[in-house]
Short mmCIF file of C-alpha atoms and ligand atoms in Angstrom, two decimals:
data_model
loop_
_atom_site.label_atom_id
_atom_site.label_comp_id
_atom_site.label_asym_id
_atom_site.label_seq_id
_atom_site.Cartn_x
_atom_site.Cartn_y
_atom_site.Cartn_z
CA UNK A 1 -37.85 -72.11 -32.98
CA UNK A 2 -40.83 -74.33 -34.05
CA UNK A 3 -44.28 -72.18 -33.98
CA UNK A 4 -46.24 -75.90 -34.19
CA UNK A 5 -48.92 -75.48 -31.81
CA UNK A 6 -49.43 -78.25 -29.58
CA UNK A 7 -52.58 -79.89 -29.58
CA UNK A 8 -53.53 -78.36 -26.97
CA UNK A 9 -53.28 -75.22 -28.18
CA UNK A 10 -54.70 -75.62 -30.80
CA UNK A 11 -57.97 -76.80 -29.32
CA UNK A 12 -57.57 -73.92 -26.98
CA UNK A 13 -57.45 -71.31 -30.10
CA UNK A 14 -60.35 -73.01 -31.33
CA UNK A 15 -62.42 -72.56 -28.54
CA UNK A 16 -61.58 -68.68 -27.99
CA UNK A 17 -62.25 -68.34 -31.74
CA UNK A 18 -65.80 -69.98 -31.36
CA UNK A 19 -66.45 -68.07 -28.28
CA UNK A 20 -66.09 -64.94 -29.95
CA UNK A 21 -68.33 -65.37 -32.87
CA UNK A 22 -71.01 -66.80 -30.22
CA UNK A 23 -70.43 -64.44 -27.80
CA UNK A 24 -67.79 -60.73 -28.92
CA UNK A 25 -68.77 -59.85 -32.44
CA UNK A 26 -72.23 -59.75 -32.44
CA UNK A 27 -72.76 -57.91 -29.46
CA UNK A 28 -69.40 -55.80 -29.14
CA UNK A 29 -71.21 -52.86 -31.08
CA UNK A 30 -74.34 -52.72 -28.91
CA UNK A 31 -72.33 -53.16 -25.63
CA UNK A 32 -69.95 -50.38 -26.38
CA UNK A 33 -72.92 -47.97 -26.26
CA UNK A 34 -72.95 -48.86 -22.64
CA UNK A 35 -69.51 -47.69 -21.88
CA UNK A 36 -69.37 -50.05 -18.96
CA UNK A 37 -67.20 -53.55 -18.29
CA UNK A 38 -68.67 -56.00 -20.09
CA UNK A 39 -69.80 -58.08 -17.16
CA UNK A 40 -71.81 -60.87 -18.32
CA UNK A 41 -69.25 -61.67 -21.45
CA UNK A 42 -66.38 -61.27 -19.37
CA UNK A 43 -68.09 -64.11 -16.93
CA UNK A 44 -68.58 -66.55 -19.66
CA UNK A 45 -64.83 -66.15 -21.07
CA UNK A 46 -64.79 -67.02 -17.61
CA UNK A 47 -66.83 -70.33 -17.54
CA UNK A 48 -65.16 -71.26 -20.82
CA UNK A 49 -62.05 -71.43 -19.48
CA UNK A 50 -60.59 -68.19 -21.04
CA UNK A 51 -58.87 -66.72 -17.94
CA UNK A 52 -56.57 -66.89 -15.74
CA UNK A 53 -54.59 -69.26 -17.78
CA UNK A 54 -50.86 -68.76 -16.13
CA UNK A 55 -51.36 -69.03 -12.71
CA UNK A 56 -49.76 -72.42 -11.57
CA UNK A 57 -51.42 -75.80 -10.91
CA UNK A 58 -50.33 -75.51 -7.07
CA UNK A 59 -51.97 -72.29 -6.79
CA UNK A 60 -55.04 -73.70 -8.48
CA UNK A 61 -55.09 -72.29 -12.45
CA UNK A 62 -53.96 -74.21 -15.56
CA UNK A 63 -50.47 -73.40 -15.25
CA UNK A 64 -50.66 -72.70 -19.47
CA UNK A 65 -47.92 -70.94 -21.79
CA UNK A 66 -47.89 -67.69 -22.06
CA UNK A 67 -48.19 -68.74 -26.03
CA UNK A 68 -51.73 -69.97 -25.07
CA UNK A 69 -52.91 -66.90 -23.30
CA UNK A 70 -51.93 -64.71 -26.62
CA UNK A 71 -54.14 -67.46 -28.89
CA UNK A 72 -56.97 -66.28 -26.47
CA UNK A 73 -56.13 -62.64 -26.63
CA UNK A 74 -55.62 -62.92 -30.58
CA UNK A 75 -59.03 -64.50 -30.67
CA UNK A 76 -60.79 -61.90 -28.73
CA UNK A 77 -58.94 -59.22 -30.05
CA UNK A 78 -60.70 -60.67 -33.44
CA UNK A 79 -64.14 -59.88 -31.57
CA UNK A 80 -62.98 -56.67 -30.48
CA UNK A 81 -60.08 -55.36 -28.23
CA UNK A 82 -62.11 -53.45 -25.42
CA UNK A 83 -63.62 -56.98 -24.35
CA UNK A 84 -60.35 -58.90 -24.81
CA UNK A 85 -58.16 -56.49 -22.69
CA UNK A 86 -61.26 -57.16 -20.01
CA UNK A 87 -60.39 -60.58 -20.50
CA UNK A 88 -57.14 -60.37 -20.09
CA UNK A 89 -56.65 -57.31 -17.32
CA UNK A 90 -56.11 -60.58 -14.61
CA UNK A 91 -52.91 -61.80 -16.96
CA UNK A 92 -51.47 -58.28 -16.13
CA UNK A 93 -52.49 -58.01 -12.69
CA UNK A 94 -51.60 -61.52 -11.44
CA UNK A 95 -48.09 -61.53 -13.34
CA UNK A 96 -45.93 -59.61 -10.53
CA UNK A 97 -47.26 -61.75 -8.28
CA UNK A 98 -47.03 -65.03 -10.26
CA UNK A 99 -43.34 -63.44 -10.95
CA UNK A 100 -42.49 -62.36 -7.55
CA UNK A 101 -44.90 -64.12 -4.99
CA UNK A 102 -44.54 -67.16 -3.00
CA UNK A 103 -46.92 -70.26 -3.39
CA UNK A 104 -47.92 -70.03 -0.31
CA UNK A 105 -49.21 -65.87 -1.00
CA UNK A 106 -50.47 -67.41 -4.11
CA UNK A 107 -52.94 -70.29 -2.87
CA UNK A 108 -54.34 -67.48 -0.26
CA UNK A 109 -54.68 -64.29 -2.13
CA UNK A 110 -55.38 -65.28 -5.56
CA UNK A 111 -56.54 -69.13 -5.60
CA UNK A 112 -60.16 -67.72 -4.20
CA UNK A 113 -60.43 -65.45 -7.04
CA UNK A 114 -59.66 -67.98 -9.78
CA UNK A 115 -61.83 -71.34 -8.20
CA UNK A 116 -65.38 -70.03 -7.67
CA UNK A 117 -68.38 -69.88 -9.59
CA UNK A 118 -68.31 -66.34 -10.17
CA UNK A 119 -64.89 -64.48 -12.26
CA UNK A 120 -63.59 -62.06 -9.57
CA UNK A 121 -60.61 -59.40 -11.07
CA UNK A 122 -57.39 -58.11 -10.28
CA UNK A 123 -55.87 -54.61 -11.21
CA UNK A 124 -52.05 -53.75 -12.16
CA UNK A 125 -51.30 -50.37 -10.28
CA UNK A 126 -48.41 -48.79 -11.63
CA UNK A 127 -49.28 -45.44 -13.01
CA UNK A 128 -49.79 -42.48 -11.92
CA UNK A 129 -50.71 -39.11 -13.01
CA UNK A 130 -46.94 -37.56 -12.75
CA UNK A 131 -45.78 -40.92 -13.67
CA UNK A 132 -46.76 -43.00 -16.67
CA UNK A 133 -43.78 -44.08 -19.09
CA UNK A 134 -41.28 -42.72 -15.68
CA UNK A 135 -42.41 -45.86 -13.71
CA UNK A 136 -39.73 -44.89 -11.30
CA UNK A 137 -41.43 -41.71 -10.33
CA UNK A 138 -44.56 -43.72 -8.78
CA UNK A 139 -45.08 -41.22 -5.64
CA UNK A 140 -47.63 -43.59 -4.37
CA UNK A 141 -45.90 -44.79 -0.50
CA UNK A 142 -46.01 -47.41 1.53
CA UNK A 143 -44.44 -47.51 5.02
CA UNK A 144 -43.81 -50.05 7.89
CA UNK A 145 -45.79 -49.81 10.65
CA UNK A 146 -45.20 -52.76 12.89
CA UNK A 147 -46.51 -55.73 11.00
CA UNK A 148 -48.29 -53.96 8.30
CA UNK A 149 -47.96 -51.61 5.53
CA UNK A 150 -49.65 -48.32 5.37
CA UNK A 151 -50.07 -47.67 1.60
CA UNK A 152 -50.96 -44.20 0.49
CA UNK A 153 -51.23 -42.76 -2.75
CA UNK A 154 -53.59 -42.68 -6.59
CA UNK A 155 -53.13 -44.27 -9.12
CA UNK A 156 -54.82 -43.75 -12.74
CA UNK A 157 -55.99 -45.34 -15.88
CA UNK A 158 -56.40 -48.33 -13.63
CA UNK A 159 -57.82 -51.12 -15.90
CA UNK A 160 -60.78 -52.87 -14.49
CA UNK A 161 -59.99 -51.66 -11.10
CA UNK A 162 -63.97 -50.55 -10.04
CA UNK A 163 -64.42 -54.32 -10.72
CA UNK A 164 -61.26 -55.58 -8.65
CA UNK A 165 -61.23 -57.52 -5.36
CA UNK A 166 -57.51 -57.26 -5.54
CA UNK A 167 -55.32 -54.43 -6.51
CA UNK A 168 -51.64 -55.22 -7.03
CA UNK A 169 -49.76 -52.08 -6.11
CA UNK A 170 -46.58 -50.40 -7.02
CA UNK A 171 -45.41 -48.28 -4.06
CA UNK A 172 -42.34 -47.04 -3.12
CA UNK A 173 -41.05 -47.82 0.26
CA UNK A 174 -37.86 -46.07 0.29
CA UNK A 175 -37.96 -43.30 -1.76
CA UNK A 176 -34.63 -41.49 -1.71
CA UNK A 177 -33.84 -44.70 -3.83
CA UNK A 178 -35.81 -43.96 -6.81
CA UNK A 179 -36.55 -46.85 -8.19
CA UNK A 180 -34.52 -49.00 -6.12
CA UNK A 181 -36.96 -48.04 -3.79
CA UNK A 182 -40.30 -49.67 -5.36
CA UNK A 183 -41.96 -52.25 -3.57
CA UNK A 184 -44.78 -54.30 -4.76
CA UNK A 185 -48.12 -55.43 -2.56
CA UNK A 186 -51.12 -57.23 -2.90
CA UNK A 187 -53.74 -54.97 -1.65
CA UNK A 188 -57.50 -56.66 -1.09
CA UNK A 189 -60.48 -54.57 -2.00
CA UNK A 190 -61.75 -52.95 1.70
CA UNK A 191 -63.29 -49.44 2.44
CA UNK A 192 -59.95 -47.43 2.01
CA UNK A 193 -59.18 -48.50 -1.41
CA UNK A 194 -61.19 -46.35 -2.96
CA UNK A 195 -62.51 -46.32 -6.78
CA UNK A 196 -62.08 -42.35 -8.29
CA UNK A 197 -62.95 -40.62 -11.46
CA UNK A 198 -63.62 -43.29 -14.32
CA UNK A 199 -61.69 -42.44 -17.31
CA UNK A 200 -63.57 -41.45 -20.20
CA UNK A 201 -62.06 -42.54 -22.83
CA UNK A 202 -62.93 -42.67 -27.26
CA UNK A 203 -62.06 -46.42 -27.64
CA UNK A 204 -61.62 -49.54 -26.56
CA UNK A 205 -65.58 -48.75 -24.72
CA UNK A 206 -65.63 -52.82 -23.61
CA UNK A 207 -63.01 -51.99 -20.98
CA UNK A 208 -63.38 -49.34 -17.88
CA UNK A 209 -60.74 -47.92 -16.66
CA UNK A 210 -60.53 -45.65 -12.50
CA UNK A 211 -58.52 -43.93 -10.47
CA UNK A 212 -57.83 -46.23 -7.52
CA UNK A 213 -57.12 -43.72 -3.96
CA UNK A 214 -55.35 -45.78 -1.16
CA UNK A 215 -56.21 -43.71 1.66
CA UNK A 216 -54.59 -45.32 4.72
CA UNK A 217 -54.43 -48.96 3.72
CA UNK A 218 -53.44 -51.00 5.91
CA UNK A 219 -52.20 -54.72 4.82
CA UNK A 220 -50.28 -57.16 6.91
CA UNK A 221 -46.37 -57.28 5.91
CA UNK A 222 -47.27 -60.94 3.95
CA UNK A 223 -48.76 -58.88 1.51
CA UNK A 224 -44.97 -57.26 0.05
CA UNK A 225 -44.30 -59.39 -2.86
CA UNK A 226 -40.87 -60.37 -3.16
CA UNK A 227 -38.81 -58.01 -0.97
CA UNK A 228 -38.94 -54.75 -0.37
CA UNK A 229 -37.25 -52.65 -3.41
CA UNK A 230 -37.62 -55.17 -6.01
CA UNK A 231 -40.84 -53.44 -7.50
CA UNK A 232 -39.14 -52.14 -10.80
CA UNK A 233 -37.33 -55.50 -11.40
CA UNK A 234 -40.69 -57.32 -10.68
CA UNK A 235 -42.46 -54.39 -12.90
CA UNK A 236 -40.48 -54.81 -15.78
CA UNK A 237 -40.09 -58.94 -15.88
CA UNK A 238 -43.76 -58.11 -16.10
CA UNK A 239 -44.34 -56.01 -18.88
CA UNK A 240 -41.41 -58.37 -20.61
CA UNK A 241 -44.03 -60.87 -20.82
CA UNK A 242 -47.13 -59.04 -20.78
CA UNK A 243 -46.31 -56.96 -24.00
CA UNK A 244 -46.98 -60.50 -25.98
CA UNK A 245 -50.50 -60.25 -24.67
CA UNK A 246 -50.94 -56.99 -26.46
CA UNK A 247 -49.58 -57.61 -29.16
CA UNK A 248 -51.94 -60.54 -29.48
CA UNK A 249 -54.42 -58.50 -28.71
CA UNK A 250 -53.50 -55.97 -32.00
CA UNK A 251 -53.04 -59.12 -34.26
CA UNK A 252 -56.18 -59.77 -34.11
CA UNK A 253 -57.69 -56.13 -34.43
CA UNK A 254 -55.02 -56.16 -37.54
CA UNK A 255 -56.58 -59.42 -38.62
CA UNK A 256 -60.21 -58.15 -38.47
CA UNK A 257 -59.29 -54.97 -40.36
CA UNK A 258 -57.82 -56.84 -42.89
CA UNK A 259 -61.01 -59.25 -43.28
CA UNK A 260 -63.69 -56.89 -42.97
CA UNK A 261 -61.79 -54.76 -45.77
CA UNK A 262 -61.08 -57.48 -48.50
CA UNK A 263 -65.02 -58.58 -47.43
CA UNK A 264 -65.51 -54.83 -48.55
CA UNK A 265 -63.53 -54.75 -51.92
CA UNK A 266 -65.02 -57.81 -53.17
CA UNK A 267 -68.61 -56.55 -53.16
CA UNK A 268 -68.33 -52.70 -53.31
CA UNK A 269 -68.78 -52.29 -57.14
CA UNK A 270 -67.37 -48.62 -58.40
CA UNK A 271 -66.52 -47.89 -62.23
CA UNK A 272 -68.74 -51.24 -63.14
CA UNK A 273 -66.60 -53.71 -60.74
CA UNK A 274 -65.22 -55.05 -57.14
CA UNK A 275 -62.89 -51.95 -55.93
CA UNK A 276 -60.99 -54.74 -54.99
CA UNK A 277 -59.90 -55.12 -58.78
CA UNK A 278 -58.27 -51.79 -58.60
CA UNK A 279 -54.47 -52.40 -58.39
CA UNK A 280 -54.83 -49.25 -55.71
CA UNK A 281 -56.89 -51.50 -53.45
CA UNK A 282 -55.24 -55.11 -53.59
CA UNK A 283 -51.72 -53.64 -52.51
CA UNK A 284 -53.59 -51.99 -50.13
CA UNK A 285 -54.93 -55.44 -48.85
CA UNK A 286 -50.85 -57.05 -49.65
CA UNK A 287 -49.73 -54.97 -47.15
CA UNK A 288 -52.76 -55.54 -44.71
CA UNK A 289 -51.68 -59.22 -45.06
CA UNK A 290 -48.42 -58.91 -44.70
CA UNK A 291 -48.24 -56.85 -41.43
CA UNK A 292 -50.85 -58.81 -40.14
CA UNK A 293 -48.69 -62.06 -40.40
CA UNK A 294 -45.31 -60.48 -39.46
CA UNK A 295 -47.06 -59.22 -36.31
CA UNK A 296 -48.39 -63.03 -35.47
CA UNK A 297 -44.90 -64.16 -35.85
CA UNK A 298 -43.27 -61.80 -33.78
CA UNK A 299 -45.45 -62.04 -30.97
CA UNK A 300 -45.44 -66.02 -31.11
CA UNK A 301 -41.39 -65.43 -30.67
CA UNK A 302 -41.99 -63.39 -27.74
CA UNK A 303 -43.88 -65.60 -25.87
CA UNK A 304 -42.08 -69.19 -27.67
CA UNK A 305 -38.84 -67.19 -25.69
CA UNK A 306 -40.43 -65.94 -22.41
CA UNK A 307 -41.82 -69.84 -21.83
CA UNK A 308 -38.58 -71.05 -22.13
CA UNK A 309 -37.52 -68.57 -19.74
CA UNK A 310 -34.92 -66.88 -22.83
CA UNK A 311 -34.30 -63.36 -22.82
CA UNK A 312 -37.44 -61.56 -24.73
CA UNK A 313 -37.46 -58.24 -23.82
CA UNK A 314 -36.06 -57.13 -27.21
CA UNK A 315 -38.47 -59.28 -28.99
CA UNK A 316 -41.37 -58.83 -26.75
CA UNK A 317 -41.12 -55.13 -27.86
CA UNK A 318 -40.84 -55.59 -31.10
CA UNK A 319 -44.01 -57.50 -31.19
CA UNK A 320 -45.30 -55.07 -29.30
CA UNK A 321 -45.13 -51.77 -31.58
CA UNK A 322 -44.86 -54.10 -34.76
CA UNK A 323 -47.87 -55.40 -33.68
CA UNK A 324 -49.89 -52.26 -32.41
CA UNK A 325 -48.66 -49.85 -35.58
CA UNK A 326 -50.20 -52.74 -37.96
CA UNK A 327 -53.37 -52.81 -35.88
CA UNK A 328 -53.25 -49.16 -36.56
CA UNK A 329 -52.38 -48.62 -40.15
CA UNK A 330 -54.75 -51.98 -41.16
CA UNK A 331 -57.35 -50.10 -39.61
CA UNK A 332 -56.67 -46.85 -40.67
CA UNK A 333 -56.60 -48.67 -44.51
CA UNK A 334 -59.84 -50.30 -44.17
CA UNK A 335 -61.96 -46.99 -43.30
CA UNK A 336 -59.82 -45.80 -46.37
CA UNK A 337 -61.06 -49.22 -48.25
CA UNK A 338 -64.49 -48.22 -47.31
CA UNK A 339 -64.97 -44.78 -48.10
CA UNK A 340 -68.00 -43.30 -46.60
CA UNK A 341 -69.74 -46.35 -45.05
CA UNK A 342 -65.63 -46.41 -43.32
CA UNK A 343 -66.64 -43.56 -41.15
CA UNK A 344 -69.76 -44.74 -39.81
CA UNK A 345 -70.88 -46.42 -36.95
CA UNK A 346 -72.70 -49.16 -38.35
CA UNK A 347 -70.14 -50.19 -39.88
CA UNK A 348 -67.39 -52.13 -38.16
CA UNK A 349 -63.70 -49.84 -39.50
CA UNK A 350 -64.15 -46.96 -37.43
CA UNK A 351 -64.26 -48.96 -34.05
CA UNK A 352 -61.21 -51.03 -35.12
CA UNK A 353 -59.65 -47.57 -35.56
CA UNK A 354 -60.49 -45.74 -32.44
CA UNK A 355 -59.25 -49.61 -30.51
CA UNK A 356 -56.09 -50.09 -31.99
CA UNK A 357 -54.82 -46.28 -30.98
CA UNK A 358 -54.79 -47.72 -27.20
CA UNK A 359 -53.07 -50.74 -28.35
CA UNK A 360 -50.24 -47.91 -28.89
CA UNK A 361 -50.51 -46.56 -25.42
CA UNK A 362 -51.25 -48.54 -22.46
CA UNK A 363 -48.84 -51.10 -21.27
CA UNK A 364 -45.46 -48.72 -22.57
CA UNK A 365 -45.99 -46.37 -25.53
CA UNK A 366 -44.71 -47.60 -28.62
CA UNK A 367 -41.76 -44.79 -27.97
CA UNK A 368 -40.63 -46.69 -25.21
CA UNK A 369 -40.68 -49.74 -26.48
CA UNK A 370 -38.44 -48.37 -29.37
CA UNK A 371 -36.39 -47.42 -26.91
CA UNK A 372 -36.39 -50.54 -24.81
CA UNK A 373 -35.59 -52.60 -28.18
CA UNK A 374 -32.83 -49.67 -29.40
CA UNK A 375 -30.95 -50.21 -25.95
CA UNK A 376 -30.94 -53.93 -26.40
CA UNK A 377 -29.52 -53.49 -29.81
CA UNK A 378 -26.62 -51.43 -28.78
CA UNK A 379 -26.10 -53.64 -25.87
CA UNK A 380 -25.48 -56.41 -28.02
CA UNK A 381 -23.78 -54.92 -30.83
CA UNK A 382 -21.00 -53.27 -29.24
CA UNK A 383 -18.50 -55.98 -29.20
CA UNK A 384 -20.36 -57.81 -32.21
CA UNK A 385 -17.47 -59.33 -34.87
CA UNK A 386 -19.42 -59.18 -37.93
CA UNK A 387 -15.35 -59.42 -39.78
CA UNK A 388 -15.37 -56.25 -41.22
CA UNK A 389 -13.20 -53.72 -39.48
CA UNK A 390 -10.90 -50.60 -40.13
CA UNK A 391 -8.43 -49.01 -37.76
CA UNK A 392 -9.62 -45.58 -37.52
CA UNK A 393 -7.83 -43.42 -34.89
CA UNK A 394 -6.34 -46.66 -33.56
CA UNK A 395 -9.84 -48.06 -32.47
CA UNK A 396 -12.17 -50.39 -34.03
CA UNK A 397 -14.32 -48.15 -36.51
CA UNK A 398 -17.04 -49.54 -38.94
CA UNK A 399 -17.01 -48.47 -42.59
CA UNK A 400 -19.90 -46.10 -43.71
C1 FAD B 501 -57.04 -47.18 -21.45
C2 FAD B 501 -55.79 -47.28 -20.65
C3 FAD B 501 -55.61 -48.37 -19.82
C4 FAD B 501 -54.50 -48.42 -18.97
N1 FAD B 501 -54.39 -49.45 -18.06
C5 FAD B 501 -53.42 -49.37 -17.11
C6 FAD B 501 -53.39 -50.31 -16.03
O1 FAD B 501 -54.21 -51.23 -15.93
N2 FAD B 501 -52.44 -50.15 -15.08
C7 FAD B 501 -51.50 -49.17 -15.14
O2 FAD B 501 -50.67 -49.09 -14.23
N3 FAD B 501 -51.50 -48.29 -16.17
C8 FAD B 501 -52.44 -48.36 -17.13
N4 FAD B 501 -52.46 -47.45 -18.17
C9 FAD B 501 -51.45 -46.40 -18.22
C10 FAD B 501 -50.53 -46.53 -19.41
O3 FAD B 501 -49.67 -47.61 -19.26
C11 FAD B 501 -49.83 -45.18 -19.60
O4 FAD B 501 -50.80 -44.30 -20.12
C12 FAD B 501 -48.64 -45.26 -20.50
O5 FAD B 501 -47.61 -46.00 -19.91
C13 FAD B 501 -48.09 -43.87 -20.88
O6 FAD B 501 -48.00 -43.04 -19.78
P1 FAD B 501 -48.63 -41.56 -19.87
O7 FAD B 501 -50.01 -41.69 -20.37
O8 FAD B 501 -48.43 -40.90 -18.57
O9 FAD B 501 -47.80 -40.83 -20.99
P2 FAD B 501 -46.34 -40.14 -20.83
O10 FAD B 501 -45.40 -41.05 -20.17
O11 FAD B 501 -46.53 -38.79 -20.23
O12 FAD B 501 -45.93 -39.99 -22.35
C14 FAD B 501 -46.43 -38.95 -23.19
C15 FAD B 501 -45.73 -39.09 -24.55
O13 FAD B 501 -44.30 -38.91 -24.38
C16 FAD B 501 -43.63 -40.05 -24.88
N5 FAD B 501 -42.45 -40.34 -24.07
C17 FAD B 501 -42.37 -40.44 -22.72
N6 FAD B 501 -41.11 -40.73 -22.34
C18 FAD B 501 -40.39 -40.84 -23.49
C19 FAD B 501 -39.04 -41.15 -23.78
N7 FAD B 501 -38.16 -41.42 -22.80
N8 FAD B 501 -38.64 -41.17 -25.07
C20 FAD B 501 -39.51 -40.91 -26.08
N9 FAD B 501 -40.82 -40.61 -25.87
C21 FAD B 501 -41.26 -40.60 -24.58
C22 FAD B 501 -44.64 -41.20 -24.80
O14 FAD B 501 -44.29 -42.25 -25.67
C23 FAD B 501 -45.92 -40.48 -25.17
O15 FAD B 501 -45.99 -40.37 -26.57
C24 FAD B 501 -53.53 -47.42 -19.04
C25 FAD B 501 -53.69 -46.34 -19.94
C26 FAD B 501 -54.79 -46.26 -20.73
C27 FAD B 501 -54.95 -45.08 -21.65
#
């Protein structure tokens, strides 16, 4: 594995770092007091060249790595993680159908929403309120009716969704099949997709997240991506590569937590000197560091693996709870670094904190991911030869 980045990339990482000291940090405080999506920032990521970077050349995007969209999402994570997962919401909501969808549904349903002067949005709908980590118990149905669909159903904690013109939607079409029986569509905005209670949520304020009610929908049968019942395998080839994004995301909220802290303990003077002097504080900061770099590296082998198309769903959720805990504890350590002026608003800790806790949640808890990552190890260490055996009831048993 060679983490090099390319040229390229690196100019890429460059520019989403200098965007977001023009145009996240300062005004990610300030914004947040708004509670709203962060419209104007989100459309010059936009004009900068920040979005939309997987979709292919022949449906009119970049066709970049999945590497370079988590240098983006690293460097606005930096800025702050409610702006950066606005940034990002069209990675997760155009992946099924980059994964599953022809060319041909590509050029006409999301080419128009990635070529115009103005950024337009998608929104991943998989969850619902009786199903969130139980993808396969999406109640949300769509039926044939002659050459259309009829999709009918809510979904919740919809990112971005009341600015969406498209909604990609996880519905089942046969459900006596479980989750054999998920189908996924590509639903434009119109008058019966309809935007419900906005979620109110403690972090992460740079983001908005709706119920979305599909109330009779009706979308031609071109709109089922892939066929109908592969909605779970197109779902989770998603999230496979998605999770890097997130992780990204957390590496840089780790990142920040770490700066702003050792920033802290070098000019915070207690007992006549730097706090950072105390041995207390610098391992502190040693472990900051160190988690912070562990999760860059893990989520740069998720996505190194899922451009080359190699299995990464072990990986990708390791990076993705490695990732999101360090986010967590880094910022949980620098309101601890920072006392008092920690748990304040004008100062930048406590927003890091209340961020990273999503970066647990949304896109598969950090349980699930465990367990995800658990199952893979199993898988592949059942038959695994490491030349140390016993006989042990006439079976293969390891030592303990
Ligand atoms: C701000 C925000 C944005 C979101 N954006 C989107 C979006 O754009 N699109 C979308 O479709 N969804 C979105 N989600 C939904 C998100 O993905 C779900 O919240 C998440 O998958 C967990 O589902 P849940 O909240 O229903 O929790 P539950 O599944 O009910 O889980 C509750 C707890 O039980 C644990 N648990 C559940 N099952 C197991 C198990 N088998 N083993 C061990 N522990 C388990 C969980 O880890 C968790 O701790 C978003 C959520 C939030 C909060």
């Amino acid at each position: 594995m060679d983490f090099a980045l390319s040229e390229q990339e690196k100019e890429l990482f460059k520019r989403a770092k200098e965007f977001t000291r023009e145009h996240i940090t300062p005004k990610a405080h300030e914004l947040e007091k708004r509670n709203e999506f962060p419209k104007e920032v989100v459309q010059k990521a936009y004009e900068a060249g920040l979005m939309n970077l997987h979709i292919p050349k022949e449906a009119g995007g970049p066709g970049l790595s999945l590497l370079a969209e988590t240098l983006v999402s690293e460097a606005t994570g930096y800025g702050c993680a409610g702006m950066a997962t606005s940034i990002m919401c069209n990675n997760l909501a155009f992946a099924p159908l980059v994964i599953g969808a022809t060319i041909e549904q590509l050029k006409e349903y999301v080419e128009p929403l990635i070529t115009g002067k103005d950024a337009k949005f998608g929104a991943f709908c998989l969850t619902e309120r009786k199903a969130g980590s139980d993808a396969a118990a999406v109640a949300t149905r769509a039926e044939r009716d002659g050459d259309e669909y009829v999709i009918n159903g809510v979904k919740c904690w919809i990112t971005s969704a009341p600015v969406a013109s498209l909604f990609t939607v996880f519905a089942s079409t046969q459900p006596e099949l479980k989750h054999k029986g998920l189908s996924v569509f590509m639903v434009p905005k119109s008058k019966a997709v309809k935007i419900g209670v906005i979620e109110n949520k403690v972090g992460q304020l740079n983001s908005i997240q709706s119920e979305v009610i599909f109330d009779d929908v009706r979308v031609p049968k071109e709109c089922l991506v892939g066929k109908e019942g592969e909605g779970f395998k197109i779902a989770m080839k998603t999230l496979d590569k998605t999770r890097a994004g997130i992780a990204a995301i957390a590496t840089g909220v780790a990142q920040r937590a770490l700066d702003e802290a050792g920033k802290f303990a070098n000019v915070r003077h207690q007992f006549g000197q730097p706090i950072g002097r105390f041995q207390g504080i610098g391992f502190k900061l040693a472990d900051m560091g160190a988690r912070t770099e562990a999760a860059r590296l893990l989520t740069r082998q998720a996505a190194w693996l899922a451009d080359r198309d190699l299995p990464n769903s072990k990986v990708s959720s390791f990076a993705k709870f490695f990732a999101s805990d360090a986010a967590m504890q880094n910022a949980i350590e620098a309101v601890q670094i920072m006392g008092g002026y920690g748990y304040i608003k004008e100062y930048p800790a406590e927003k890091l904190m209340r961020d990273a806790k999503l970066l647990q949640i949304y896109e598969g808890t950090n349980e699930v991911q465990r367990l995800v990552a658990g199952n893979a190890i199993l898988k592949e260490s059942v038959n695994l030869d490491t030349g140390y055996h016993v006989k042990y009831d006439g079976r293969d048993a390891p030592i303990i």
